[in-house]
Short mmCIF file of C-alpha atoms in Angstrom, two decimals:
data_model
loop_
_atom_site.label_atom_id
_atom_site.label_comp_id
_atom_site.label_asym_id
_atom_site.label_seq_id
_atom_site.Cartn_x
_atom_site.Cartn_y
_atom_site.Cartn_z
CA MET A 4 67.50 10.01 226.06
CA SER A 5 69.86 9.29 223.20
CA ALA A 6 72.92 9.46 225.42
CA VAL A 7 72.93 5.71 226.10
CA ALA A 8 75.38 3.93 223.83
CA PRO A 9 74.12 0.72 222.25
CA PRO A 10 75.26 -2.39 224.17
CA ARG A 11 78.56 -3.80 222.99
CA PRO A 12 78.24 -7.01 221.02
CA SER A 13 79.15 -10.05 223.07
CA ARG A 14 82.81 -10.87 222.89
CA THR A 15 82.80 -14.14 224.82
CA ARG A 16 83.08 -16.32 221.73
CA GLY A 17 85.94 -14.31 220.32
CA ARG A 18 87.76 -14.52 223.63
CA VAL A 19 87.27 -18.28 223.86
CA VAL A 20 88.60 -18.78 220.33
CA ALA A 21 91.56 -16.48 220.97
CA SER A 22 92.51 -18.24 224.20
CA VAL A 23 92.27 -21.67 222.56
CA VAL A 24 94.59 -20.48 219.80
CA VAL A 25 97.04 -19.04 222.34
CA VAL A 26 97.03 -22.24 224.40
CA VAL A 27 97.69 -24.39 221.30
CA VAL A 28 100.58 -22.16 220.22
CA VAL A 29 102.10 -22.07 223.71
CA VAL A 30 101.84 -25.86 224.06
CA ALA A 31 103.51 -26.27 220.69
CA PHE A 32 106.38 -23.96 221.63
CA TRP A 33 106.76 -25.61 225.02
CA SER A 34 106.79 -29.20 223.79
CA VAL A 35 108.85 -28.92 220.61
CA ASP A 36 112.37 -30.22 220.90
CA ILE A 37 114.56 -27.30 219.91
CA ASN A 38 117.86 -26.13 221.23
CA TRP A 39 116.72 -22.54 221.87
CA ALA A 40 120.24 -21.48 222.76
CA ARG A 41 121.16 -21.94 219.12
CA LEU A 42 118.60 -19.35 218.12
CA GLY A 43 120.72 -16.56 219.61
CA ASN A 44 123.57 -16.66 217.12
CA LEU A 45 121.24 -17.66 214.27
CA PRO A 46 121.02 -14.20 212.65
CA SER A 47 124.79 -13.83 212.43
CA GLU A 48 125.10 -17.41 211.13
CA ILE A 49 122.53 -16.75 208.42
CA VAL A 50 124.28 -13.56 207.35
CA ARG A 51 127.57 -15.47 207.22
CA TYR A 52 126.09 -18.22 205.02
CA LEU A 53 124.29 -15.72 202.77
CA TRP A 54 127.66 -14.04 202.29
CA LEU A 55 129.29 -17.40 201.46
CA MET A 56 126.56 -18.18 198.94
CA PHE A 57 126.04 -14.88 197.18
CA SER A 58 129.26 -12.88 197.56
CA ALA A 59 130.93 -14.99 194.87
CA PRO A 60 128.52 -17.39 193.14
CA ASP A 61 130.49 -20.09 191.35
CA TRP A 62 129.47 -19.78 187.69
CA SER A 63 131.79 -22.55 186.47
CA LYS A 64 129.03 -25.14 187.06
CA LEU A 65 126.40 -23.11 185.19
CA GLY A 66 126.33 -25.50 182.20
CA GLU A 67 125.51 -28.49 184.36
CA ALA A 68 122.97 -26.42 186.30
CA LEU A 69 121.15 -25.45 183.11
CA TYR A 70 121.13 -29.08 181.93
CA GLN A 71 119.66 -30.22 185.26
CA THR A 72 117.12 -27.40 185.14
CA TRP A 73 116.07 -28.60 181.68
CA ARG A 74 115.60 -32.11 183.11
CA SER A 75 113.46 -30.73 185.93
CA VAL A 76 111.33 -28.71 183.54
CA GLU A 77 110.94 -31.80 181.34
CA MET A 78 109.71 -33.75 184.34
CA ALA A 79 107.23 -30.99 185.07
CA TRP A 80 106.04 -30.87 181.45
CA VAL A 81 105.63 -34.64 181.01
CA GLY A 82 103.95 -34.85 184.40
CA THR A 83 101.51 -32.13 183.40
CA VAL A 84 100.69 -33.71 180.03
CA PHE A 85 100.11 -37.18 181.49
CA GLY A 86 98.10 -35.68 184.33
CA ILE A 87 95.87 -33.84 181.85
CA ILE A 88 95.36 -36.94 179.68
CA VAL A 89 94.18 -39.01 182.63
CA ALA A 90 92.44 -36.34 184.71
CA THR A 91 90.25 -34.75 182.03
CA PRO A 92 88.08 -37.80 181.23
CA LEU A 93 87.96 -38.63 184.95
CA SER A 94 86.76 -35.14 185.82
CA PHE A 95 83.91 -35.51 183.30
CA LEU A 96 82.96 -38.79 184.98
CA ALA A 97 83.10 -37.15 188.40
CA ALA A 98 80.92 -34.20 187.41
CA LYS A 99 77.22 -34.08 188.27
CA GLY A 100 75.00 -35.63 185.62
CA PHE A 101 77.59 -37.47 183.52
CA GLY A 102 78.94 -40.50 185.38
CA PRO A 103 76.84 -42.91 187.46
CA PRO A 104 76.58 -41.59 191.06
CA PRO A 105 78.71 -44.34 192.71
CA VAL A 106 81.53 -43.69 190.22
CA GLN A 107 81.16 -39.97 190.90
CA ALA A 108 81.54 -40.40 194.66
CA ALA A 109 84.43 -42.86 194.29
CA LEU A 110 86.36 -40.59 191.94
CA ARG A 111 85.88 -37.57 194.19
CA GLY A 112 87.23 -39.64 197.08
CA VAL A 113 90.24 -40.72 195.03
CA PHE A 114 91.01 -37.09 194.10
CA ALA A 115 90.83 -36.07 197.78
CA VAL A 116 93.14 -38.89 198.86
CA ILE A 117 95.70 -38.08 196.16
CA ARG A 118 95.68 -34.42 197.14
CA ALA A 119 96.42 -35.30 200.75
CA VAL A 120 99.60 -37.25 199.88
CA PRO A 121 102.68 -35.13 199.06
CA GLU A 122 104.18 -35.78 195.59
CA ILE A 123 107.46 -36.85 197.12
CA ILE A 124 105.73 -39.77 198.88
CA ILE A 125 103.99 -40.73 195.63
CA ALA A 126 107.44 -40.74 194.03
CA ILE A 127 108.82 -43.02 196.76
CA ILE A 128 106.04 -45.50 196.00
CA ILE A 129 106.50 -45.29 192.22
CA LEU A 130 110.27 -45.63 192.31
CA SER A 131 109.92 -49.27 193.34
CA VAL A 132 108.76 -49.87 189.76
CA THR A 133 110.71 -47.34 187.72
CA GLY A 134 113.84 -46.79 189.79
CA LEU A 135 115.57 -43.49 190.46
CA THR A 136 115.00 -41.91 187.04
CA PRO A 137 113.39 -38.67 185.89
CA LEU A 138 110.52 -40.82 184.62
CA THR A 139 109.65 -41.57 188.26
CA GLY A 140 109.46 -37.86 188.94
CA ALA A 141 107.25 -37.25 185.92
CA LEU A 142 104.89 -40.08 186.87
CA ALA A 143 104.67 -38.85 190.47
CA LEU A 144 103.77 -35.37 189.26
CA ALA A 145 101.21 -36.90 186.87
CA VAL A 146 99.54 -38.82 189.71
CA GLY A 147 99.62 -35.74 191.92
CA GLY A 148 98.14 -33.76 189.04
CA ILE A 149 95.20 -36.15 188.78
CA GLY A 150 94.19 -35.14 192.31
CA THR A 151 94.17 -31.40 191.72
CA LEU A 152 93.18 -31.31 188.03
CA GLY A 153 90.39 -33.81 188.64
CA LYS A 154 88.95 -31.74 191.46
CA TRP A 155 89.20 -28.38 189.68
CA GLY A 156 87.81 -30.03 186.53
CA PHE A 157 84.63 -31.46 188.00
CA GLU A 158 84.00 -28.30 190.00
CA SER A 159 84.26 -26.25 186.84
CA ILE A 160 81.96 -28.62 184.89
CA ASP A 161 79.46 -28.47 187.75
CA GLY A 162 79.49 -24.70 187.35
CA VAL A 163 78.77 -24.75 183.60
CA PRO A 164 75.39 -23.18 182.74
CA ARG A 165 72.77 -25.91 182.19
CA GLY A 166 71.07 -24.19 179.21
CA PRO A 167 73.44 -25.20 176.39
CA ILE A 168 73.67 -28.76 177.75
CA GLU A 169 69.90 -29.14 177.74
CA ALA A 170 69.73 -27.60 174.29
CA VAL A 171 72.19 -30.13 172.86
CA ARG A 172 70.31 -32.98 174.58
CA ALA A 173 66.97 -31.70 173.27
CA ALA A 174 68.42 -31.57 169.76
CA GLY A 175 69.26 -35.28 170.13
CA GLY A 176 72.98 -34.98 170.85
CA SER A 177 74.86 -37.99 172.23
CA THR A 178 76.84 -37.69 175.48
CA SER A 179 80.05 -36.95 173.59
CA GLN A 180 78.27 -34.26 171.58
CA VAL A 181 76.87 -32.79 174.81
CA LEU A 182 80.40 -32.62 176.17
CA ARG A 183 81.83 -31.11 173.00
CA TRP A 184 79.14 -28.52 172.27
CA GLY A 185 77.36 -28.03 175.63
CA VAL A 186 80.17 -28.22 178.19
CA TRP A 187 83.50 -27.61 176.49
CA PRO A 188 82.83 -24.10 175.09
CA SER A 189 82.10 -22.69 178.55
CA ALA A 190 84.51 -24.87 180.54
CA SER A 191 87.55 -24.73 178.24
CA PRO A 192 89.03 -21.38 179.38
CA GLU A 193 89.01 -22.60 182.98
CA PHE A 194 90.46 -25.96 181.98
CA LEU A 195 93.30 -24.37 180.03
CA SER A 196 94.14 -22.07 182.90
CA PHE A 197 94.09 -25.00 185.39
CA TRP A 198 96.51 -26.86 183.15
CA LEU A 199 98.91 -23.95 183.04
CA TYR A 200 98.59 -23.43 186.78
CA ARG A 201 99.35 -27.10 187.40
CA PHE A 202 102.42 -26.75 185.18
CA GLU A 203 103.60 -23.88 187.41
CA ILE A 204 103.07 -26.09 190.48
CA ASN A 205 104.91 -28.95 188.80
CA VAL A 206 107.93 -26.78 187.99
CA ARG A 207 108.34 -26.14 191.73
CA ALA A 208 107.55 -29.72 192.71
CA SER A 209 109.99 -31.18 190.19
CA ALA A 210 112.82 -29.28 191.87
CA VAL A 211 111.77 -30.82 195.19
CA LEU A 212 111.60 -34.35 193.78
CA GLY A 213 115.32 -34.14 193.07
CA LEU A 214 115.85 -34.51 196.83
CA ILE A 215 115.07 -38.23 196.71
CA GLY A 216 117.48 -38.66 193.81
CA VAL A 217 115.35 -38.76 190.66
CA GLY A 218 117.60 -36.18 189.03
CA GLY A 219 117.13 -32.57 188.08
CA ILE A 220 118.09 -29.34 189.79
CA GLY A 221 117.01 -30.46 193.28
CA ASP A 222 119.36 -33.41 193.11
CA MET A 223 122.27 -31.16 192.19
CA LEU A 224 121.38 -28.67 194.91
CA THR A 225 121.33 -31.29 197.69
CA SER A 226 124.65 -32.76 196.52
CA TYR A 227 126.44 -29.42 196.56
CA THR A 228 124.85 -28.53 199.91
CA GLN A 229 126.27 -31.74 201.31
CA TYR A 230 129.72 -30.94 199.84
CA ARG A 231 129.26 -27.51 201.47
CA GLN A 232 130.32 -25.74 198.26
CA TRP A 233 128.34 -22.62 199.06
CA GLY A 234 129.36 -20.72 195.95
CA VAL A 235 127.74 -23.39 193.76
CA VAL A 236 124.66 -23.50 196.02
CA GLY A 237 124.26 -19.73 195.65
CA MET A 238 124.52 -20.01 191.86
CA LEU A 239 121.95 -22.84 191.82
CA LEU A 240 119.50 -20.81 193.92
CA ILE A 241 119.85 -17.90 191.50
CA VAL A 242 119.14 -20.25 188.57
CA VAL A 243 116.09 -21.76 190.31
CA VAL A 244 114.66 -18.33 191.12
CA ILE A 245 115.16 -16.95 187.61
CA VAL A 246 113.78 -20.03 185.83
CA THR A 247 110.75 -20.29 188.14
CA ILE A 248 109.89 -16.60 187.87
CA ALA A 249 110.35 -16.63 184.07
CA LEU A 250 108.14 -19.70 183.58
CA ASP A 251 105.52 -18.23 185.95
CA ALA A 252 105.52 -15.02 183.95
CA ILE A 253 105.08 -16.81 180.60
CA SER A 254 102.38 -19.10 181.85
CA GLY A 255 100.67 -16.25 183.71
CA ALA A 256 100.60 -14.16 180.51
CA ILE A 257 99.05 -17.04 178.55
CA ARG A 258 96.53 -17.61 181.33
CA ARG A 259 95.46 -13.97 181.35
CA ARG A 260 95.12 -14.05 177.56
CA ILE A 261 92.88 -17.13 177.83
CA THR A 262 90.66 -15.96 180.68
CA GLU A 263 90.39 -12.29 179.74
CA GLY A 264 90.37 -12.69 175.95
CA ALA A 265 92.29 -10.80 173.29
CA PRO A 266 93.34 -7.23 174.01
CA VAL A 267 90.55 -4.93 172.84
CA HIS A 268 91.56 -2.54 170.07
CA ASP A 269 89.92 0.85 170.05
CA LEU A 270 87.73 0.97 166.98
CA GLU A 271 86.94 4.69 167.05
CA ARG A 272 90.47 5.76 166.36
CA MET B 7 79.28 0.81 168.40
CA THR B 8 79.20 -2.59 166.72
CA ALA B 9 82.53 -4.03 165.66
CA PRO B 10 83.01 -3.96 161.89
CA ALA B 11 83.66 -7.69 161.80
CA SER B 12 80.12 -8.49 162.88
CA VAL B 13 78.52 -6.46 160.12
CA PRO B 14 77.95 -8.78 157.16
CA ALA B 15 79.38 -7.66 153.84
CA PRO B 16 76.72 -6.48 151.34
CA ALA B 17 77.49 -9.31 148.93
CA ALA B 18 77.03 -11.94 151.61
CA THR B 19 73.69 -10.44 152.66
CA ALA B 20 72.45 -10.52 149.09
CA LYS B 21 73.57 -14.11 148.67
CA ALA B 22 71.97 -15.18 151.90
CA ALA B 23 68.71 -13.57 150.86
CA ALA B 24 68.87 -15.27 147.46
CA SER B 25 69.46 -18.77 148.79
CA ALA B 26 66.66 -18.29 151.32
CA SER B 27 68.39 -19.04 154.62
CA ALA B 28 69.66 -22.50 153.62
CA THR B 29 73.37 -21.65 153.79
CA PRO B 30 74.97 -21.92 157.21
CA PRO B 31 76.76 -18.79 158.49
CA PRO B 32 80.42 -18.56 157.52
CA ARG B 33 82.82 -20.27 159.89
CA PRO B 34 84.68 -17.88 162.16
CA ALA B 35 88.24 -17.10 161.12
CA GLY B 36 91.23 -18.33 163.09
CA ARG B 37 90.10 -21.91 163.55
CA TRP B 38 93.66 -23.05 162.88
CA LYS B 39 94.92 -21.46 166.09
CA PRO B 40 93.93 -24.26 168.49
CA TRP B 41 95.48 -26.78 166.10
CA LEU B 42 98.69 -24.79 166.00
CA ALA B 43 98.76 -24.69 169.82
CA PHE B 44 98.06 -28.41 169.91
CA GLY B 45 100.88 -29.04 167.43
CA VAL B 46 103.35 -27.04 169.51
CA ILE B 47 102.36 -28.90 172.68
CA ALA B 48 102.68 -32.28 170.94
CA LEU B 49 106.11 -31.29 169.64
CA ILE B 50 107.39 -30.23 173.06
CA THR B 51 106.01 -33.43 174.56
CA ALA B 52 107.74 -35.52 171.90
CA VAL B 53 111.06 -33.77 172.64
CA THR B 54 110.70 -34.22 176.41
CA LEU B 55 109.95 -37.92 175.97
CA SER B 56 112.78 -38.64 173.54
CA PRO B 57 115.66 -40.74 174.87
CA GLN B 58 118.43 -38.30 173.82
CA LEU B 59 117.05 -34.92 174.89
CA GLY B 60 114.33 -35.98 177.25
CA ILE B 61 113.57 -38.17 180.22
CA ALA B 62 113.72 -41.41 178.22
CA PHE B 63 110.25 -42.74 178.63
CA SER B 64 110.57 -46.50 178.27
CA LEU B 65 107.92 -49.09 178.97
CA ASP B 66 110.79 -51.55 178.88
CA ALA B 67 112.16 -50.58 182.27
CA ILE B 68 108.68 -50.66 183.77
CA ALA B 69 108.10 -54.15 182.37
CA ARG B 70 111.43 -55.36 183.75
CA ASN B 71 110.81 -53.99 187.25
CA TRP B 72 107.16 -54.83 187.37
CA GLN B 73 107.68 -57.92 189.55
CA ASN B 74 109.65 -55.95 192.11
CA GLY B 75 107.15 -53.12 192.05
CA ALA B 76 104.16 -55.44 192.41
CA ALA B 77 105.74 -57.03 195.49
CA LYS B 78 106.26 -53.57 197.00
CA ILE B 79 102.69 -52.60 196.31
CA VAL B 80 101.39 -55.81 197.89
CA GLN B 81 103.51 -54.89 200.92
CA LEU B 82 102.03 -51.42 200.84
CA LEU B 83 98.54 -52.89 201.04
CA GLN B 84 99.38 -54.80 204.24
CA PRO B 85 100.12 -52.10 206.80
CA ASP B 86 102.23 -53.16 209.75
CA TRP B 87 100.07 -51.80 212.57
CA SER B 88 102.59 -52.71 215.27
CA PHE B 89 104.64 -49.81 213.88
CA PHE B 90 101.89 -47.31 214.67
CA PRO B 91 102.96 -46.31 218.24
CA ARG B 92 106.41 -45.32 216.97
CA THR B 93 104.88 -42.90 214.47
CA ILE B 94 103.01 -40.82 217.03
CA PRO B 95 105.85 -38.71 218.55
CA PRO B 96 107.26 -37.63 215.14
CA MET B 97 103.74 -36.89 213.89
CA LEU B 98 103.21 -34.66 216.93
CA GLU B 99 106.48 -32.94 216.14
CA THR B 100 105.23 -32.25 212.60
CA LEU B 101 102.06 -30.69 214.03
CA GLU B 102 104.06 -28.62 216.54
CA MET B 103 106.34 -27.37 213.78
CA ALA B 104 103.33 -26.45 211.66
CA VAL B 105 101.64 -24.54 214.51
CA ILE B 106 104.81 -22.67 215.51
CA ALA B 107 105.65 -21.78 211.92
CA THR B 108 102.11 -20.55 211.32
CA ALA B 109 102.14 -18.42 214.48
CA VAL B 110 105.55 -16.88 213.83
CA SER B 111 104.87 -16.16 210.18
CA THR B 112 101.50 -14.61 211.02
CA LEU B 113 103.22 -12.15 213.35
CA ILE B 114 105.79 -11.28 210.69
CA ALA B 115 103.34 -11.18 207.79
CA LEU B 116 100.66 -8.91 209.25
CA PRO B 117 102.69 -5.67 209.25
CA LEU B 118 104.39 -6.63 205.99
CA SER B 119 101.11 -7.16 204.18
CA LEU B 120 99.87 -3.75 205.28
CA TRP B 121 103.17 -2.34 204.05
CA ALA B 122 102.82 -4.10 200.68
CA ALA B 123 99.26 -2.93 199.99
CA ARG B 124 98.85 0.03 197.67
CA LEU B 125 95.92 1.61 199.48
CA ILE B 126 97.76 1.79 202.77
CA ASN B 127 101.33 2.42 201.75
CA PRO B 128 101.63 5.11 199.10
CA HIS B 129 105.41 4.76 198.78
CA ARG B 130 105.89 2.95 195.50
CA VAL B 131 109.56 2.16 196.00
CA GLY B 132 109.21 0.62 199.46
CA ARG B 133 106.26 -1.42 198.32
CA GLY B 134 108.12 -2.56 195.22
CA ILE B 135 111.13 -3.72 197.22
CA VAL B 136 108.98 -5.81 199.58
CA ARG B 137 107.15 -7.40 196.64
CA VAL B 138 110.28 -8.23 194.67
CA ILE B 139 111.93 -9.84 197.70
CA LEU B 140 108.82 -11.88 198.45
CA ASN B 141 108.51 -13.00 194.82
CA ILE B 142 112.07 -14.23 194.94
CA VAL B 143 111.48 -15.98 198.26
CA ARG B 144 108.35 -17.70 196.96
CA ALA B 145 110.11 -19.01 193.85
CA VAL B 146 112.10 -21.57 195.86
CA PRO B 147 110.14 -24.49 197.39
CA GLU B 148 110.31 -24.88 201.16
CA LEU B 149 112.00 -28.28 200.95
CA LEU B 150 114.99 -26.76 199.16
CA TYR B 151 115.22 -24.09 201.86
CA ALA B 152 115.04 -26.84 204.46
CA ALA B 153 117.86 -28.80 202.77
CA ILE B 154 120.10 -25.72 202.88
CA LEU B 155 119.07 -24.69 206.41
CA VAL B 156 119.82 -28.17 207.72
CA ALA B 157 123.37 -27.75 206.47
CA MET B 158 123.52 -24.35 208.18
CA VAL B 159 121.97 -24.88 211.63
CA GLY B 160 122.07 -28.66 211.97
CA VAL B 161 119.46 -31.44 211.95
CA GLY B 162 116.19 -30.98 213.87
CA ALA B 163 112.91 -29.15 214.01
CA LEU B 164 114.50 -25.68 213.92
CA PRO B 165 115.56 -25.65 210.22
CA GLY B 166 112.13 -27.08 209.32
CA ILE B 167 110.33 -24.28 211.16
CA LEU B 168 112.59 -21.66 209.59
CA ALA B 169 111.97 -23.02 206.09
CA LEU B 170 108.21 -23.02 206.65
CA VAL B 171 108.26 -19.47 208.03
CA LEU B 172 110.26 -18.21 205.08
CA PHE B 173 107.83 -19.68 202.57
CA ASN B 174 104.67 -18.78 204.55
CA VAL B 175 105.51 -15.11 204.87
CA GLY B 176 105.78 -14.94 201.08
CA ILE B 177 102.36 -16.52 200.58
CA ILE B 178 100.46 -14.66 203.32
CA VAL B 179 101.78 -11.23 202.34
CA LYS B 180 100.95 -11.77 198.67
CA LEU B 181 97.41 -13.02 199.26
CA VAL B 182 96.50 -10.61 202.05
CA SER B 183 97.91 -7.49 200.39
CA GLU B 184 95.93 -8.40 197.28
CA ALA B 185 92.83 -8.82 199.44
CA ILE B 186 93.40 -5.36 200.94
CA GLU B 187 93.73 -3.86 197.48
CA SER B 188 90.52 -5.45 196.27
CA ASN B 189 88.66 -3.83 199.20
CA ASP B 190 86.72 -0.63 198.78
CA ALA B 191 89.00 2.41 199.07
CA GLY B 192 86.16 4.60 200.42
CA PRO B 193 86.41 3.88 204.15
CA LEU B 194 90.21 4.30 204.06
CA GLU B 195 89.87 7.68 202.37
CA ALA B 196 87.17 8.69 204.83
CA ALA B 197 89.41 7.83 207.76
CA ARG B 198 92.26 9.75 206.20
CA ALA B 199 90.03 12.75 205.51
CA ALA B 200 88.86 12.69 209.13
CA GLY B 201 92.50 13.22 210.11
CA GLY B 202 93.33 9.73 211.35
CA THR B 203 96.96 8.78 211.75
CA GLN B 204 98.15 5.70 209.83
CA ALA B 205 98.05 3.63 213.01
CA GLN B 206 94.46 4.70 213.70
CA ILE B 207 93.45 3.98 210.09
CA ASN B 208 94.99 0.50 210.27
CA ARG B 209 93.32 -0.22 213.59
CA ALA B 210 89.86 1.11 212.77
CA VAL B 211 89.46 0.46 209.03
CA ALA B 212 92.09 -1.62 207.30
CA LEU B 213 92.41 -4.48 209.78
CA PRO B 214 88.68 -5.12 210.37
CA ASP B 215 88.25 -5.12 206.59
CA VAL B 216 90.90 -7.73 205.89
CA TRP B 217 90.34 -9.76 209.04
CA PRO B 218 88.27 -12.56 207.42
CA SER B 219 90.60 -12.96 204.48
CA PHE B 220 93.58 -12.86 206.82
CA VAL B 221 92.21 -15.64 209.04
CA ASN B 222 91.35 -17.53 205.86
CA GLN B 223 94.94 -17.34 204.60
CA VAL B 224 96.34 -18.30 207.99
CA LEU B 225 94.18 -21.44 208.01
CA TYR B 226 95.28 -22.20 204.47
CA VAL B 227 98.92 -21.79 205.47
CA LEU B 228 98.41 -24.06 208.49
CA GLU B 229 97.08 -26.77 206.16
CA LEU B 230 100.02 -26.25 203.80
CA ASN B 231 102.44 -26.46 206.72
CA VAL B 232 101.08 -29.73 208.02
CA ARG B 233 101.21 -31.16 204.51
CA SER B 234 104.76 -30.06 203.76
CA GLY B 235 105.82 -30.60 207.38
CA THR B 236 105.29 -34.30 206.82
CA VAL B 237 108.05 -34.42 204.19
CA LEU B 238 110.52 -31.88 205.62
CA GLY B 239 112.13 -34.68 207.60
CA LEU B 240 113.31 -36.29 204.35
CA VAL B 241 116.12 -33.73 204.37
CA GLY B 242 116.63 -33.96 208.14
CA ALA B 243 114.43 -31.07 209.19
CA GLY B 244 112.34 -32.84 211.82
CA GLY B 245 108.90 -34.40 211.99
CA ILE B 246 107.46 -37.59 210.56
CA GLY B 247 109.55 -37.20 207.39
CA LEU B 248 112.59 -38.53 209.29
CA LEU B 249 110.70 -41.76 209.79
CA ILE B 250 109.62 -41.82 206.12
CA ASP B 251 113.27 -41.54 205.15
CA ALA B 252 114.23 -44.37 207.52
CA VAL B 253 111.59 -46.84 206.33
CA ARG B 254 112.24 -46.01 202.71
CA THR B 255 115.96 -46.81 202.96
CA TYR B 256 115.04 -50.27 204.34
CA PHE B 257 112.22 -50.63 201.78
CA ARG B 258 109.73 -51.28 204.60
CA TYR B 259 106.73 -50.39 202.49
CA ASP B 260 104.40 -52.04 205.01
CA GLN B 261 105.51 -49.43 207.55
CA LEU B 262 105.42 -46.67 204.96
CA SER B 263 101.76 -47.36 204.37
CA VAL B 264 101.02 -46.87 208.10
CA ILE B 265 102.66 -43.44 207.88
CA ILE B 266 100.84 -42.53 204.67
CA LEU B 267 97.47 -43.51 206.18
CA GLU B 268 98.25 -41.45 209.28
CA VAL B 269 99.21 -38.42 207.18
CA LEU B 270 96.02 -38.87 205.17
CA VAL B 271 93.84 -38.94 208.28
CA VAL B 272 95.54 -35.90 209.83
CA VAL B 273 95.43 -33.84 206.63
CA ILE B 274 91.80 -34.65 205.86
CA LEU B 275 90.71 -34.00 209.48
CA LEU B 276 92.47 -30.65 209.41
CA GLU B 277 90.82 -29.81 206.10
CA LEU B 278 87.39 -30.59 207.56
CA VAL B 279 88.03 -28.48 210.67
CA SER B 280 89.35 -25.51 208.74
CA SER B 281 86.54 -25.60 206.19
CA ALA B 282 84.08 -25.61 209.11
CA ILE B 283 85.82 -22.55 210.56
CA ARG B 284 85.78 -20.86 207.14
CA LYS B 285 82.02 -21.34 206.87
CA ARG B 286 81.56 -19.62 210.23
CA LEU B 287 83.73 -16.72 209.10
CA VAL B 288 81.93 -15.88 205.88
#
């Protein structure tokens, strides 16, 4: 007795899943149209280009780069603000118990559709009205923001404890009073941190939108890549990295302050 | 242990007792702070919208172009279905690129995320270097990488895949190494105390622990890749984006809407499948 090991758990399902994954990957590799021969000298090519870009970054264009960065950040900021202004009321309507159910379902569908379309495609649609201006970029980011902010918003309102809401209702509060005193106090930290997070996303996305020509740092980067002025490209990449990391750090610090509260001072000192 | 602030001052207590509970409690201090924050935000917004410093928000231009835009949107609402067969091969290429990039970056990211996790790799310096490099890599969006890589290795699916891999490795390593660190340190210490080598510890303890979160992140990255793979072609990096670029230069918005609908269907289907897989995992 006791020497018999317990039977191994069945592994058939795991094996089936693993082989399906392998087959899909192999088919993808086999059918994709790539000149594999080029892959051989790729590492040396990449080292060569990295050297071209970063051995002597061309700082003479720094002024223009900073101006274009400012335009990108502006796009991100305006896009975030417009997105918040539109998405917040919509997320209240889409939350359980506030809007009529058909409106709720429709809004949730709209949010899902917007989230599935990349911002750059939204920008291509919008530019037929506003042309190739930074405003197009800002509006595209605002529309994209409605998708994400709306979804995060109604999910967070759905998660608000019901007690305070019922208390305000029982005390005779109107819907707007329920929102202000029953929902907002518990939902506001999450909302603020979503807004900051969306701003971080928009900073990255605004750089990308430059590729279709709405201006900003992405626009400058594609132009100099096409001129093959690698020193300038290297400088621009350095600027993008520093600005993005700095803005992330600021917004991350504010977010932590909002969600974790003020630093606690030791009272027993 | 109560904070001093919450203890009412003696005078206030006496007053409250005298007026027999009719006075509301004093308003908390610092109510001006939200208004200050609001003021700062409004100021920045005003600057960014101003014509000199900002992006020149003008309803004028919108009003002028409204006719043109309305015509485009009408076109957008009448998809040209005869275009559909031509969209299938590039869409397949987008999916292939996404699968390949996910597979390659998974293979690269797994050892790196073990290396970047504090519980597994005690060397602070090595860990720090990996994290700093990945933070830098993640700060640049994949489309910008693709634009540069196209200039380096030429047009096609290869620069697209490389750009996706670069960005994916950054995301997977960050999320998975954080997941490893949030795991209980007990089993790892037990394995170490039992004399396991690092390879044995990884195999027997660390990997089974992070497996669900790892698969989760890989699915998430696959979704991301399909989504951004649809636009990589705008810079010449392969996939359906090439077609988007073509129809947009000829302003064929009726064909653009076919592509958008197709992207929508693919992305939403993928989301449904991967959320079903996630439910099985948890």
